[in-house]
Short mmCIF file of C-alpha atoms and ligand atoms in Angstrom, two decimals:
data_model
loop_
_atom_site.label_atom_id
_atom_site.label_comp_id
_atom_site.label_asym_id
_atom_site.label_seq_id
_atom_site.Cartn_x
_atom_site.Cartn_y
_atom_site.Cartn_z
CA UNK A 1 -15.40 1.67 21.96
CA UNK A 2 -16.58 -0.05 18.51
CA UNK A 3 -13.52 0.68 15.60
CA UNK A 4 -14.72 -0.24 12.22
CA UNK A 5 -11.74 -0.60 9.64
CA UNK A 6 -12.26 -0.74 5.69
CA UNK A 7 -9.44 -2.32 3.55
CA UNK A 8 -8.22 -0.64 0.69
CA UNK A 9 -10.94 0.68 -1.94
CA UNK A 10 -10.38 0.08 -5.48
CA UNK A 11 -11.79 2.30 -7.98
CA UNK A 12 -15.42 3.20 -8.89
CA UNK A 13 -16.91 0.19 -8.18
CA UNK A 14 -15.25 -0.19 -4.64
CA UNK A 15 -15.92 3.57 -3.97
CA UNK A 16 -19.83 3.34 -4.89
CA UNK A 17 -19.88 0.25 -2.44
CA UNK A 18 -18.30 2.23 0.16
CA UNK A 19 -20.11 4.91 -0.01
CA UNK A 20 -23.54 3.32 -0.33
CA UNK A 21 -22.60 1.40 2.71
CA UNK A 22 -20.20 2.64 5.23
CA UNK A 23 -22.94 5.19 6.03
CA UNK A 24 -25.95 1.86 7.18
CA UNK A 25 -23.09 0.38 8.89
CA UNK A 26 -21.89 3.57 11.01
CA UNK A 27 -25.37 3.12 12.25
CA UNK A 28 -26.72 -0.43 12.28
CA UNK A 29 -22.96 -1.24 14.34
CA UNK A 30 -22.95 2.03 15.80
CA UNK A 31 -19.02 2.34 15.41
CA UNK A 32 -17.22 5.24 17.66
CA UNK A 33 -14.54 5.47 14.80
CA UNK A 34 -14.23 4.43 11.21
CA UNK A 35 -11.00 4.02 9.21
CA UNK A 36 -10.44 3.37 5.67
CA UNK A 37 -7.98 2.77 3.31
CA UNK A 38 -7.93 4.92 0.41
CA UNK A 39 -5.22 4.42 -1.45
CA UNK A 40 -6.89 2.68 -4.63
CA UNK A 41 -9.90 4.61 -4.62
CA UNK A 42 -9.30 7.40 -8.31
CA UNK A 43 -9.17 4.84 -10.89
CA UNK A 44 -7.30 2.36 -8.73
CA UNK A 45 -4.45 4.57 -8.46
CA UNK A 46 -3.85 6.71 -5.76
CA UNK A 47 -6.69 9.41 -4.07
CA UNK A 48 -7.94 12.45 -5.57
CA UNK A 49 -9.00 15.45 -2.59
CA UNK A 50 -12.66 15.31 -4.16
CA UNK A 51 -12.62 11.38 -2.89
CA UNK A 52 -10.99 12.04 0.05
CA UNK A 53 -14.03 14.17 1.15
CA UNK A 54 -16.66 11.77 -0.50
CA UNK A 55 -15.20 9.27 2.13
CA UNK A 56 -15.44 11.23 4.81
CA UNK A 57 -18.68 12.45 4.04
CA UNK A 58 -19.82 8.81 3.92
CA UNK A 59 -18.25 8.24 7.51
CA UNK A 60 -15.06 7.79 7.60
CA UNK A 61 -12.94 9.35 10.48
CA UNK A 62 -9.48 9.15 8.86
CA UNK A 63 -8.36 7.59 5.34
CA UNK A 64 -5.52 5.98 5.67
CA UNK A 65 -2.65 5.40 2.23
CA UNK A 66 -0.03 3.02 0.90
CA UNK A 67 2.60 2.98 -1.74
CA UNK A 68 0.19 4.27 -4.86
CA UNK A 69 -0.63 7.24 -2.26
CA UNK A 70 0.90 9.78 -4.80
CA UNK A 71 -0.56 8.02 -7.96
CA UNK A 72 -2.42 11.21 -8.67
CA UNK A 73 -0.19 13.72 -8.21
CA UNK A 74 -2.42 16.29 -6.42
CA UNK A 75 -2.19 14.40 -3.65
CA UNK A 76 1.10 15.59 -2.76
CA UNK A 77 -0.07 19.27 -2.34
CA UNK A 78 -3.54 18.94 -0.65
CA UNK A 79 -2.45 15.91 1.86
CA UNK A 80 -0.85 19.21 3.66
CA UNK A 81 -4.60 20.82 4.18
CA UNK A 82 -6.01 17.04 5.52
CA UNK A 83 -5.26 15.89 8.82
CA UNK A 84 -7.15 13.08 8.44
CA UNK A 85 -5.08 11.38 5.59
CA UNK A 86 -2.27 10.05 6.23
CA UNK A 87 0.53 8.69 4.52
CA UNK A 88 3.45 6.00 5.65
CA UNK A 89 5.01 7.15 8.46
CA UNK A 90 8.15 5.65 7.44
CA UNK A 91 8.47 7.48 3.95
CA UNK A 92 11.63 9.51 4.09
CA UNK A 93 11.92 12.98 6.08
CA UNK A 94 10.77 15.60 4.22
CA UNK A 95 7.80 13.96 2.12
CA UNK A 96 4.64 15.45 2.29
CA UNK A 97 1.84 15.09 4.97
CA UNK A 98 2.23 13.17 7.70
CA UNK A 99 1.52 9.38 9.23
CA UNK A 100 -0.05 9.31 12.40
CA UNK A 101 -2.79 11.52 14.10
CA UNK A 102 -4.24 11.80 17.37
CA UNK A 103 -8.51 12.20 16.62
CA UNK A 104 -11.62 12.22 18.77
CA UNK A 105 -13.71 9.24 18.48
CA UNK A 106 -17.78 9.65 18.48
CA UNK A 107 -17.90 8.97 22.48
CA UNK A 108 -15.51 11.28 22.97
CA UNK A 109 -12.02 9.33 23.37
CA UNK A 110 -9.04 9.71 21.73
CA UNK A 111 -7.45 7.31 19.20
CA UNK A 112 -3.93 7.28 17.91
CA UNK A 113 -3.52 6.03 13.84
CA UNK A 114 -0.41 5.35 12.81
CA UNK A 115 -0.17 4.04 8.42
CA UNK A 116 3.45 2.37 8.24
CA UNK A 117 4.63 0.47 5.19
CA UNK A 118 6.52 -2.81 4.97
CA UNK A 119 9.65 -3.34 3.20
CA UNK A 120 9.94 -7.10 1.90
CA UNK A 121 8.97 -7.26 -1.41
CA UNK A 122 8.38 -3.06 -1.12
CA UNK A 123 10.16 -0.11 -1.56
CA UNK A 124 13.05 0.50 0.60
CA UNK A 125 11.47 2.95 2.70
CA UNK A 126 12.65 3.84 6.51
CA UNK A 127 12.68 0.71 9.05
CA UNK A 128 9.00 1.05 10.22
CA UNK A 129 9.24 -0.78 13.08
CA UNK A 130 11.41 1.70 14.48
CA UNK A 131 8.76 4.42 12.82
CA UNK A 132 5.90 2.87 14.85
CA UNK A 133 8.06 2.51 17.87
CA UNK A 134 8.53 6.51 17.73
CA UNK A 135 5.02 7.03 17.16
CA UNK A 136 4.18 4.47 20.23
CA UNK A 137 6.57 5.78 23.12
CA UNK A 138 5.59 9.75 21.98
CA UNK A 139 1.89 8.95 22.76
CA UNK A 140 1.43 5.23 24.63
CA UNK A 141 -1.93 3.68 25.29
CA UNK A 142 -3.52 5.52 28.34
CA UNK A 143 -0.67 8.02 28.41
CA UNK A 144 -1.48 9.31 25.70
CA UNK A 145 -4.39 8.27 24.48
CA UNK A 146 -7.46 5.38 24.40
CA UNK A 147 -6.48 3.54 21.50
CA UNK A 148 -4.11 2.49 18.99
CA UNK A 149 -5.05 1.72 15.25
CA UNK A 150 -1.64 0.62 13.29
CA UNK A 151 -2.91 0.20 9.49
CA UNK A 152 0.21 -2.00 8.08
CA UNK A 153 0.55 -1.72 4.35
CA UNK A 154 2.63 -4.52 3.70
CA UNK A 155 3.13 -7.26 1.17
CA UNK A 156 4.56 -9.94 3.18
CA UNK A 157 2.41 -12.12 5.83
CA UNK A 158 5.83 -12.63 7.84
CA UNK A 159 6.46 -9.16 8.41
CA UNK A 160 2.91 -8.39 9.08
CA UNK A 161 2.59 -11.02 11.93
CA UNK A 162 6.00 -9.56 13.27
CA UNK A 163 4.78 -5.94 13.35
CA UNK A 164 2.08 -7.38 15.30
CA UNK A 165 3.80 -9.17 18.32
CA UNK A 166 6.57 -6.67 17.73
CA UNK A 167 3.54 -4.26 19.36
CA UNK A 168 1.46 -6.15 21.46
CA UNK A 169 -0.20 -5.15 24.53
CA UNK A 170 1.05 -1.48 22.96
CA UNK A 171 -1.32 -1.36 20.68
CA UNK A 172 -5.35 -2.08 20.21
CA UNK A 173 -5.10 -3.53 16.41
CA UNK A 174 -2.96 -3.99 13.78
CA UNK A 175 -4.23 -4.12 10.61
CA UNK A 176 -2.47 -5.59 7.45
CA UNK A 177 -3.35 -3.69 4.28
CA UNK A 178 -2.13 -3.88 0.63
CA UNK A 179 -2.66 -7.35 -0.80
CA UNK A 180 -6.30 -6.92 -1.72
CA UNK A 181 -7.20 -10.22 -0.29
CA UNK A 182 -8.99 -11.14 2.82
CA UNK A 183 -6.54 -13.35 5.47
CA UNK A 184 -8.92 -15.73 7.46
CA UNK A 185 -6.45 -15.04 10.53
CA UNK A 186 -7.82 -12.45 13.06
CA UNK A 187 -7.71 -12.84 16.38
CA UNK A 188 -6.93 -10.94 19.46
CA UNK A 189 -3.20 -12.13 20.55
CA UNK A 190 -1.94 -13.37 24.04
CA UNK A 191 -0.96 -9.12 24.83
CA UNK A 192 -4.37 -7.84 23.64
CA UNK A 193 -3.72 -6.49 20.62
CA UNK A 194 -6.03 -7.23 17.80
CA UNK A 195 -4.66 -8.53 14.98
CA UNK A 196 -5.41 -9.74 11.01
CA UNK A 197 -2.61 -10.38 7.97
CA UNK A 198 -5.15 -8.24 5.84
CA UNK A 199 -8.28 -7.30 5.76
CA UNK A 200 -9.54 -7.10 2.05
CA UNK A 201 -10.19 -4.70 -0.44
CA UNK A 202 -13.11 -3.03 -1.41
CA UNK A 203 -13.65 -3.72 -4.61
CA UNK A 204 -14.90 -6.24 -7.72
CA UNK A 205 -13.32 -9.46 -6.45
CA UNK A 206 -14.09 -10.99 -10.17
CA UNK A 207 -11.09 -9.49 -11.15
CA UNK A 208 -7.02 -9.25 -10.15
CA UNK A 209 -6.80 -7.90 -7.14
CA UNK A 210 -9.67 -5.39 -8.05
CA UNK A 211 -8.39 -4.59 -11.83
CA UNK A 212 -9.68 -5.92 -15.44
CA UNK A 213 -8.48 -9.14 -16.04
CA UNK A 214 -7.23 -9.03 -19.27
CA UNK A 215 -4.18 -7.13 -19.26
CA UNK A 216 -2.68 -8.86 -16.02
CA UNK A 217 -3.35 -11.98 -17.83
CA UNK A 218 -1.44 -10.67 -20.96
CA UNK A 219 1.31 -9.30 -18.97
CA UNK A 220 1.93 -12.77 -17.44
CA UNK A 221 1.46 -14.33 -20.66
CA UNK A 222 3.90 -12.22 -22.47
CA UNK A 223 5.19 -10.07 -20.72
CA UNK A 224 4.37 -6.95 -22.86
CA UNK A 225 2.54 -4.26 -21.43
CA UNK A 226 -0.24 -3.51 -23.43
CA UNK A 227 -2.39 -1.41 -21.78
CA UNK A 228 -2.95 0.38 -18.48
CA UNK A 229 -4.57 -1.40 -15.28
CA UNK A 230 -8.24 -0.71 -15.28
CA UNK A 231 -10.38 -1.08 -11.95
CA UNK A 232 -13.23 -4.12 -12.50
CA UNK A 233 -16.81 -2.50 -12.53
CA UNK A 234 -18.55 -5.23 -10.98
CA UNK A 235 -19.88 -5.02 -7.96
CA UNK A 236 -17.53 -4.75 -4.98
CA UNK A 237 -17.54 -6.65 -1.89
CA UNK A 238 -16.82 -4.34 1.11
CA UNK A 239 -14.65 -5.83 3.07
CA UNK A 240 -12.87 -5.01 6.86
CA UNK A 241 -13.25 -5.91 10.21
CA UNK A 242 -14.69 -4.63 13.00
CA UNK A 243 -12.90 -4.31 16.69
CA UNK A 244 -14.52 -4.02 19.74
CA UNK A 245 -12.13 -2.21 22.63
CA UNK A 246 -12.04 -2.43 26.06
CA UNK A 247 -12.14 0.85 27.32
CA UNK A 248 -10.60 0.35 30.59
CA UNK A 249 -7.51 -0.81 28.94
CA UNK A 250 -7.05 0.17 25.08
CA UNK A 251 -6.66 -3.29 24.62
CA UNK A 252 -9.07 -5.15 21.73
CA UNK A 253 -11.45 -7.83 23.13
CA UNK A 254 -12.69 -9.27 20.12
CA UNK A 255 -11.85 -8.74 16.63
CA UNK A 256 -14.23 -9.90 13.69
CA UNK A 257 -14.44 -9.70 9.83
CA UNK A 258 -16.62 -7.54 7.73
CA UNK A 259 -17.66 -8.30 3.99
CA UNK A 260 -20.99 -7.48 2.71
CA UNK A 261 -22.21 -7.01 -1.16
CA UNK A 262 -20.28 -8.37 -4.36
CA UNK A 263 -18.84 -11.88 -4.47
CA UNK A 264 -17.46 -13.00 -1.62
CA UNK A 265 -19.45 -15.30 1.25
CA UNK A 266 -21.02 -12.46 3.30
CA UNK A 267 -20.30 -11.88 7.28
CA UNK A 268 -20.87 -9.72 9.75
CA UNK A 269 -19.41 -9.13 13.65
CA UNK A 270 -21.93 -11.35 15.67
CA UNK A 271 -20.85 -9.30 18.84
CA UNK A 272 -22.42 -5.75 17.06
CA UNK A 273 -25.58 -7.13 15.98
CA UNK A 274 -28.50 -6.61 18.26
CA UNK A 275 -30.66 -9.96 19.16
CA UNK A 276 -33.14 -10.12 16.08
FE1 FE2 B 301 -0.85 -0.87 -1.76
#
């Protein structure tokens, strides 16, 4: 089974990439399942339900969230019609929506994604190690079903790494989330699981972390907020990666970064492109 994962969008510019794209590369890499992270994509703050669909219209199987997933508040009342957003599943009991999903791939298997959210440098959310371990031993690879996508939106590398051992041979990939910027670190480790420390926005990368660069300059200048974050309009690299599962076992084989368009050096996964 081919997963295809797209880190967080950012704005218009990261949304018009996305949706321009993610449709060519559905087909050229002829992915089973797509994922991708939505939590940037109104105005660089949270998801609207008009962008939600726009996404999956464009391909996506599920959209995954972070902490600006309420940003816009209407979020909070359609997440409840959308099983195919998801939220952290370590927000506390109660909140909205949910944070894993069982969902049929294109060849027909099944594939468990679970969106957790770190805690160092975060919010003080539920321990989501202990969230993930729930969400692993209710529905374990080939119990339960083929494959495992963990989407980690986390600030810290450390924590990221540890949710990744902390899982594998559990899970087919964990992917970090949340910092915007590409990690040069995926590989498959020693248990099979698929692994990177994040896989990139999609958005303007001339820019901080996707937003104007004025007013984050200011703000570290003087510390005065002046103005509002707004998203970069440049053009957006797309950036994610692309894992190729073994379907005998769940387990990743090969994991390999995506980034196409904007300003970043351009790749592709060798192992999905046919012999030119
Ligand atoms: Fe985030």
């Amino acid at each position: 089974m081919r997963i295809l994962f797209l880190g967080d969008v950012v704005g218009r510019s990261g949304r018009a990439a996305v949706l321009e794209t993610l449709p060519k590369l559905r087909e050229r890499y002829r992915a089973d399942f797509v994922v991708v992270n939505g939590e940037n994509s109104a105005g660089g703050f949270g998801i609207s339900e008009a962008i939600f669909n726009e996404l999956l219209d464009a391909g996506a199987d599920v959209v995954t969230t972070g902490n600006h997933v309420w940003d816009q508040r209407e979020a909070l009342v359609f997440i409840e019609r959308h099983d195919r957003l998801l939220r952290p599943v370590n927000f506390p009991a109660g909140t909205p929506g949910r944070g894993a999903g069982l969902f049929k791939a294109a060849n027909g298997m099944d594939v468990l994604v679970v969106n957790a959210q770190g805690r160092v440098f975060m919010a003080d959310l539920d321990d989501p190690f202990r969230a993930v371990e729930q969400e692993l031993s209710a529905c374990g690879l080939k119990s339960g079903t083929d494959a495992i996508l963990i989407d980690f939106h986390a600030e810290a590398t450390s924590e990221k790494q540890a949710m990744a051992h902390f899982v594998d041979g559990r899970a087919t990939a964990v992917i970090g989330t949340h910092t915007h910027v590409p990690t040069a670190d995926e590989f498959v480790l020693n248990g099979g699981t698929a692994y990177i420390s994040d896989a990139g926005m999609c958005g303007d990368f001339d820019s901080i972390l996707g937003m104007d660069k004025e007013e984050p300059i200011a703000r570290f200048l003087t510390k005065i907020h002046s103005r509002r974050f707004a998203p970069s309009m440049g053009e957006a690299t797309v950036c994610g990666v692309a894992i190729e599962v073994d379907d005998a076992t769940g387990l990743a084989k090969a994991i390999a970064p995506v980034r196409l368009g904007g300003r970043l050096s351009q790749v592709e996964p060798a192992f999905w492109l046919d012999p030119a």
